[in-house]
PDB file of C-alpha atoms and ligand atoms in Angstrom:
ATOM      1  CA  UNK A   1      -7.115  12.287 -74.634  1.00 62.00           C
ATOM      2  CA  UNK A   2      -6.731  16.056 -75.012  1.00 57.00           C
ATOM      3  CA  UNK A   3      -3.762  16.620 -72.721  1.00 69.00           C
ATOM      4  CA  UNK A   4      -0.339  17.141 -74.212  1.00 71.00           C
ATOM      5  CA  UNK A   5       1.944  14.118 -73.995  1.00 86.00           C
ATOM      6  CA  UNK A   6      -1.013  11.760 -73.559  1.00 95.00           C
ATOM      7  CA  UNK A   7      -0.613   8.546 -75.522  1.00 98.00           C
ATOM      8  CA  UNK A   8      -2.268   5.205 -75.999  1.00 98.00           C
ATOM      9  CA  UNK A   9      -0.477   1.907 -76.387  1.00 98.00           C
ATOM     10  CA  UNK A  10      -1.482  -1.712 -76.884  1.00 98.00           C
ATOM     11  CA  UNK A  11      -0.588  -4.179 -74.152  1.00 99.00           C
ATOM     12  CA  UNK A  12      -1.032  -7.941 -74.416  1.00 99.00           C
ATOM     13  CA  UNK A  13      -0.779 -10.431 -71.587  1.00 99.00           C
ATOM     14  CA  UNK A  14       0.399 -13.451 -73.574  1.00 99.00           C
ATOM     15  CA  UNK A  15      -0.760 -17.077 -73.111  1.00 99.00           C
ATOM     16  CA  UNK A  16       2.081 -17.758 -70.632  1.00 98.00           C
ATOM     17  CA  UNK A  17       0.928 -14.833 -68.470  1.00 98.00           C
ATOM     18  CA  UNK A  18      -2.662 -16.089 -68.460  1.00 98.00           C
ATOM     19  CA  UNK A  19      -1.479 -19.662 -67.665  1.00 98.00           C
ATOM     20  CA  UNK A  20       0.692 -18.370 -64.815  1.00 98.00           C
ATOM     21  CA  UNK A  21      -2.278 -16.431 -63.382  1.00 98.00           C
ATOM     22  CA  UNK A  22      -0.491 -13.104 -63.376  1.00 98.00           C
ATOM     23  CA  UNK A  23      -3.218 -11.086 -65.149  1.00 98.00           C
ATOM     24  CA  UNK A  24      -4.033  -9.333 -61.881  1.00 98.00           C
ATOM     25  CA  UNK A  25      -0.381  -8.661 -61.028  1.00 98.00           C
ATOM     26  CA  UNK A  26       0.366  -7.174 -64.465  1.00 98.00           C
ATOM     27  CA  UNK A  27      -2.723  -4.944 -64.346  1.00 98.00           C
ATOM     28  CA  UNK A  28      -1.843  -3.901 -60.781  1.00 98.00           C
ATOM     29  CA  UNK A  29       1.600  -2.783 -61.948  1.00 98.00           C
ATOM     30  CA  UNK A  30       0.068  -0.639 -64.695  1.00 98.00           C
ATOM     31  CA  UNK A  31      -2.493   0.911 -62.364  1.00 98.00           C
ATOM     32  CA  UNK A  32       0.073   1.498 -59.599  1.00 98.00           C
ATOM     33  CA  UNK A  33       2.194   3.375 -62.133  1.00 98.00           C
ATOM     34  CA  UNK A  34      -0.727   5.731 -62.796  1.00 98.00           C
ATOM     35  CA  UNK A  35      -1.545   4.205 -66.181  1.00 98.00           C
ATOM     36  CA  UNK A  36      -5.243   4.091 -67.093  1.00 98.00           C
ATOM     37  CA  UNK A  37      -6.817   0.968 -68.638  1.00 98.00           C
ATOM     38  CA  UNK A  38      -8.966   2.409 -71.442  1.00 98.00           C
ATOM     39  CA  UNK A  39     -10.068  -0.961 -72.892  1.00 98.00           C
ATOM     40  CA  UNK A  40      -9.610  -4.622 -71.997  1.00 98.00           C
ATOM     41  CA  UNK A  41     -10.745  -8.022 -73.286  1.00 98.00           C
ATOM     42  CA  UNK A  42      -9.747 -11.669 -73.300  1.00 98.00           C
ATOM     43  CA  UNK A  43      -9.576 -13.632 -76.538  1.00 98.00           C
ATOM     44  CA  UNK A  44      -7.991 -16.719 -78.029  1.00 98.00           C
ATOM     45  CA  UNK A  45      -6.263 -15.909 -81.330  1.00 98.00           C
ATOM     46  CA  UNK A  46      -6.298 -18.337 -84.214  1.00 98.00           C
ATOM     47  CA  UNK A  47      -2.918 -19.062 -85.822  1.00 98.00           C
ATOM     48  CA  UNK A  48      -4.004 -16.836 -88.739  1.00 98.00           C
ATOM     49  CA  UNK A  49      -4.913 -13.949 -86.410  1.00 98.00           C
ATOM     50  CA  UNK A  50      -1.564 -14.247 -84.592  1.00 98.00           C
ATOM     51  CA  UNK A  51       0.215 -14.171 -87.980  1.00 98.00           C
ATOM     52  CA  UNK A  52      -1.721 -11.027 -88.880  1.00 98.00           C
ATOM     53  CA  UNK A  53      -0.766  -9.291 -85.665  1.00 98.00           C
ATOM     54  CA  UNK A  54       2.939 -10.140 -86.000  1.00 98.00           C
ATOM     55  CA  UNK A  55       3.082  -9.692 -89.808  1.00 97.00           C
ATOM     56  CA  UNK A  56       6.110  -7.363 -89.530  1.00 96.00           C
ATOM     57  CA  UNK A  57       8.081 -10.339 -88.187  1.00 97.00           C
ATOM     58  CA  UNK A  58       7.038 -12.818 -90.917  1.00 97.00           C
ATOM     59  CA  UNK A  59      10.583 -13.150 -92.311  1.00 98.00           C
ATOM     60  CA  UNK A  60      12.101 -13.871 -88.885  1.00 98.00           C
ATOM     61  CA  UNK A  61      13.198 -17.422 -88.064  1.00 98.00           C
ATOM     62  CA  UNK A  62      11.040 -17.403 -84.917  1.00 98.00           C
ATOM     63  CA  UNK A  63       7.795 -16.374 -86.711  1.00 98.00           C
ATOM     64  CA  UNK A  64       6.260 -19.868 -86.812  1.00 98.00           C
ATOM     65  CA  UNK A  65       7.056 -20.643 -83.221  1.00 98.00           C
ATOM     66  CA  UNK A  66       5.959 -17.175 -82.025  1.00 98.00           C
ATOM     67  CA  UNK A  67       2.574 -17.422 -83.757  1.00 98.00           C
ATOM     68  CA  UNK A  68       2.059 -21.014 -82.519  1.00 98.00           C
ATOM     69  CA  UNK A  69       2.704 -19.760 -79.006  1.00 98.00           C
ATOM     70  CA  UNK A  70       0.487 -16.681 -79.355  1.00 98.00           C
ATOM     71  CA  UNK A  71      -2.399 -18.875 -80.533  1.00 98.00           C
ATOM     72  CA  UNK A  72      -1.817 -21.548 -77.869  1.00 98.00           C
ATOM     73  CA  UNK A  73      -4.257 -20.133 -75.310  1.00 98.00           C
ATOM     74  CA  UNK A  74      -6.205 -17.074 -74.257  1.00 98.00           C
ATOM     75  CA  UNK A  75      -4.588 -13.642 -74.091  1.00 99.00           C
ATOM     76  CA  UNK A  76      -5.686 -10.370 -72.526  1.00 99.00           C
ATOM     77  CA  UNK A  77      -5.460  -7.304 -74.742  1.00 99.00           C
ATOM     78  CA  UNK A  78      -5.594  -3.807 -73.296  1.00 98.00           C
ATOM     79  CA  UNK A  79      -5.403  -0.224 -74.396  1.00 98.00           C
ATOM     80  CA  UNK A  80      -3.279   1.676 -71.888  1.00 98.00           C
ATOM     81  CA  UNK A  81      -3.540   5.434 -71.692  1.00 98.00           C
ATOM     82  CA  UNK A  82      -1.296   7.957 -69.989  1.00 97.00           C
ATOM     83  CA  UNK A  83       1.439  10.495 -70.283  1.00 97.00           C
ATOM     84  CA  UNK A  84       4.320   9.032 -72.342  1.00 97.00           C
ATOM     85  CA  UNK A  85       2.726   5.603 -71.812  1.00 98.00           C
ATOM     86  CA  UNK A  86       4.487   3.865 -74.729  1.00 98.00           C
ATOM     87  CA  UNK A  87       7.929   4.287 -73.144  1.00 98.00           C
ATOM     88  CA  UNK A  88       6.636   3.866 -69.594  1.00 98.00           C
ATOM     89  CA  UNK A  89       4.981   0.552 -70.454  1.00 98.00           C
ATOM     90  CA  UNK A  90       8.235  -0.608 -72.044  1.00 98.00           C
ATOM     91  CA  UNK A  91      10.097   0.307 -68.854  1.00 98.00           C
ATOM     92  CA  UNK A  92       7.620  -1.658 -66.747  1.00 98.00           C
ATOM     93  CA  UNK A  93       7.926  -4.671 -69.099  1.00 98.00           C
ATOM     94  CA  UNK A  94      11.752  -4.692 -69.265  1.00 98.00           C
ATOM     95  CA  UNK A  95      13.846  -5.943 -72.193  1.00 98.00           C
ATOM     96  CA  UNK A  96      12.336  -8.503 -74.628  1.00 98.00           C
ATOM     97  CA  UNK A  97      14.764 -11.141 -73.345  1.00 98.00           C
ATOM     98  CA  UNK A  98      14.035 -11.604 -69.628  1.00 98.00           C
ATOM     99  CA  UNK A  99      17.715 -12.455 -69.039  1.00 98.00           C
ATOM    100  CA  UNK A 100      18.530  -8.886 -70.121  1.00 98.00           C
ATOM    101  CA  UNK A 101      15.575  -7.219 -68.385  1.00 98.00           C
ATOM    102  CA  UNK A 102      16.211  -4.976 -65.372  1.00 98.00           C
ATOM    103  CA  UNK A 103      15.441  -6.538 -61.996  1.00 98.00           C
ATOM    104  CA  UNK A 104      11.899  -5.879 -60.839  1.00 98.00           C
ATOM    105  CA  UNK A 105      10.438  -5.505 -64.329  1.00 98.00           C
ATOM    106  CA  UNK A 106       7.520  -7.684 -65.415  1.00 98.00           C
ATOM    107  CA  UNK A 107       9.671  -9.833 -67.691  1.00 98.00           C
ATOM    108  CA  UNK A 108      12.575 -10.177 -65.226  1.00 98.00           C
ATOM    109  CA  UNK A 109      10.183 -11.241 -62.461  1.00 98.00           C
ATOM    110  CA  UNK A 110       7.805 -13.486 -64.403  1.00 98.00           C
ATOM    111  CA  UNK A 111       9.079 -14.550 -67.862  1.00 98.00           C
ATOM    112  CA  UNK A 112      10.761 -17.840 -68.796  1.00 98.00           C
ATOM    113  CA  UNK A 113      12.517 -16.855 -72.023  1.00 98.00           C
ATOM    114  CA  UNK A 114      12.610 -14.441 -74.984  1.00 98.00           C
ATOM    115  CA  UNK A 115       9.569 -16.027 -76.644  1.00 97.00           C
ATOM    116  CA  UNK A 116       7.541 -16.744 -73.531  1.00 98.00           C
ATOM    117  CA  UNK A 117       7.963 -13.230 -72.201  1.00 98.00           C
ATOM    118  CA  UNK A 118       4.543 -12.602 -70.570  1.00 98.00           C
ATOM    119  CA  UNK A 119       3.693  -9.277 -72.209  1.00 98.00           C
ATOM    120  CA  UNK A 120       3.768  -7.362 -75.452  1.00 98.00           C
ATOM    121  CA  UNK A 121       3.776  -3.573 -75.722  1.00 98.00           C
ATOM    122  CA  UNK A 122       3.746  -1.315 -78.778  1.00 98.00           C
ATOM    123  CA  UNK A 123       7.122   0.255 -79.555  1.00 97.00           C
ATOM    124  CA  UNK A 124       6.125   3.587 -81.155  1.00 97.00           C
ATOM    125  CA  UNK A 125       3.059   5.814 -81.735  1.00 97.00           C
ATOM    126  CA  UNK A 126       2.475   4.500 -85.292  1.00 97.00           C
ATOM    127  CA  UNK A 127       2.664   0.845 -84.278  1.00 97.00           C
ATOM    128  CA  UNK A 128       0.478   1.585 -81.236  1.00 98.00           C
ATOM    129  CA  UNK A 129      -2.236   3.010 -83.509  1.00 98.00           C
ATOM    130  CA  UNK A 130      -2.045   0.017 -85.889  1.00 98.00           C
ATOM    131  CA  UNK A 131      -1.984  -2.543 -83.082  1.00 98.00           C
ATOM    132  CA  UNK A 132      -4.877  -0.935 -81.176  1.00 98.00           C
ATOM    133  CA  UNK A 133      -6.931  -0.947 -84.379  1.00 98.00           C
ATOM    134  CA  UNK A 134      -6.189  -4.658 -84.862  1.00 98.00           C
ATOM    135  CA  UNK A 135      -8.102  -5.488 -81.665  1.00 98.00           C
ATOM    136  CA  UNK A 136     -10.407  -2.602 -80.776  1.00 98.00           C
ATOM    137  CA  UNK A 137     -12.954  -0.390 -82.452  1.00 98.00           C
ATOM    138  CA  UNK A 138     -13.080   3.234 -81.290  1.00 95.00           C
ATOM    139  CA  UNK A 139     -16.401   2.434 -79.529  1.00 96.00           C
ATOM    140  CA  UNK A 140     -14.662  -0.123 -77.291  1.00 98.00           C
ATOM    141  CA  UNK A 141     -12.113   2.403 -75.990  1.00 98.00           C
ATOM    142  CA  UNK A 142     -13.393   4.347 -73.000  1.00 97.00           C
ATOM    143  CA  UNK A 143     -12.319   7.985 -72.805  1.00 91.00           C
TER     144      UNK A 143
HETATM  145  P1  CMP B   1       7.039  -8.920 -78.580  1.00 83.21           P
HETATM  146  O1  CMP B   1       7.310  -7.647 -77.865  1.00 83.21           O
HETATM  147  O2  CMP B   1       5.674  -9.470 -78.487  1.00 83.21           O
HETATM  148  O3  CMP B   1       7.421  -8.721 -80.119  1.00 83.21           O
HETATM  149  C1  CMP B   1       7.832  -9.778 -80.943  1.00 83.21           C
HETATM  150  C2  CMP B   1       8.051 -11.029 -80.161  1.00 83.21           C
HETATM  151  O4  CMP B   1       8.849 -11.989 -80.820  1.00 83.21           O
HETATM  152  C3  CMP B   1       8.827 -10.720 -78.903  1.00 83.21           C
HETATM  153  O5  CMP B   1       8.034 -10.008 -78.000  1.00 83.21           O
HETATM  154  C4  CMP B   1       9.260 -12.087 -78.468  1.00 83.21           C
HETATM  155  O6  CMP B   1       8.238 -12.768 -77.778  1.00 83.21           O
HETATM  156  C5  CMP B   1       9.488 -12.754 -79.815  1.00 83.21           C
HETATM  157  N1  CMP B   1      10.896 -12.794 -80.113  1.00 83.21           N
HETATM  158  C6  CMP B   1      11.723 -11.782 -80.352  1.00 83.21           C
HETATM  159  N2  CMP B   1      12.964 -12.218 -80.605  1.00 83.21           N
HETATM  160  C7  CMP B   1      12.912 -13.547 -80.531  1.00 83.21           C
HETATM  161  C8  CMP B   1      13.856 -14.576 -80.699  1.00 83.21           C
HETATM  162  N3  CMP B   1      15.127 -14.311 -80.990  1.00 83.21           N
HETATM  163  N4  CMP B   1      13.445 -15.825 -80.533  1.00 83.21           N
HETATM  164  C9  CMP B   1      12.144 -16.104 -80.241  1.00 83.21           C
HETATM  165  N5  CMP B   1      11.192 -15.157 -80.090  1.00 83.21           N
HETATM  166  C10 CMP B   1      11.584 -13.912 -80.224  1.00 83.21           C
END
């Protein structure tokens, strides 16, 4: 990751995305946009692990419901790599609330509501680093 402007970000296909069988479609969108998948695995978070991942939201009224949902079935976690990939992934995902997401984005096309919104993506370089570390060791990320 030597090139200037190259970034990594964490992407999660949430339990609703896995249940709806859109893993392939989400990955296709990333790859078609020229984003490289540098790491990928499927896992089923415990409630405790979901709470750890979303710890910054623990005071929010939706924390319990969000972490129940995130531990309700398998997820796919990925490290995405590319030029300006944090913002580009957020553009591909669309707004958190699918009702507000631009047409054609992942969330506008596939998500049911603000909680069941198919994908997660890091929002800044610092959170990307923390979130990637939550799921992957450096050895699991392919340069
Ligand atoms: P995500 O990008 O994974 O980051 C935090 C998640 O909390 C968000 O996507 C939504 O799934 C969820 N979320 C955010 N706001 C709300 C809300 N008002 N009600 C329910 N869930 C929310």
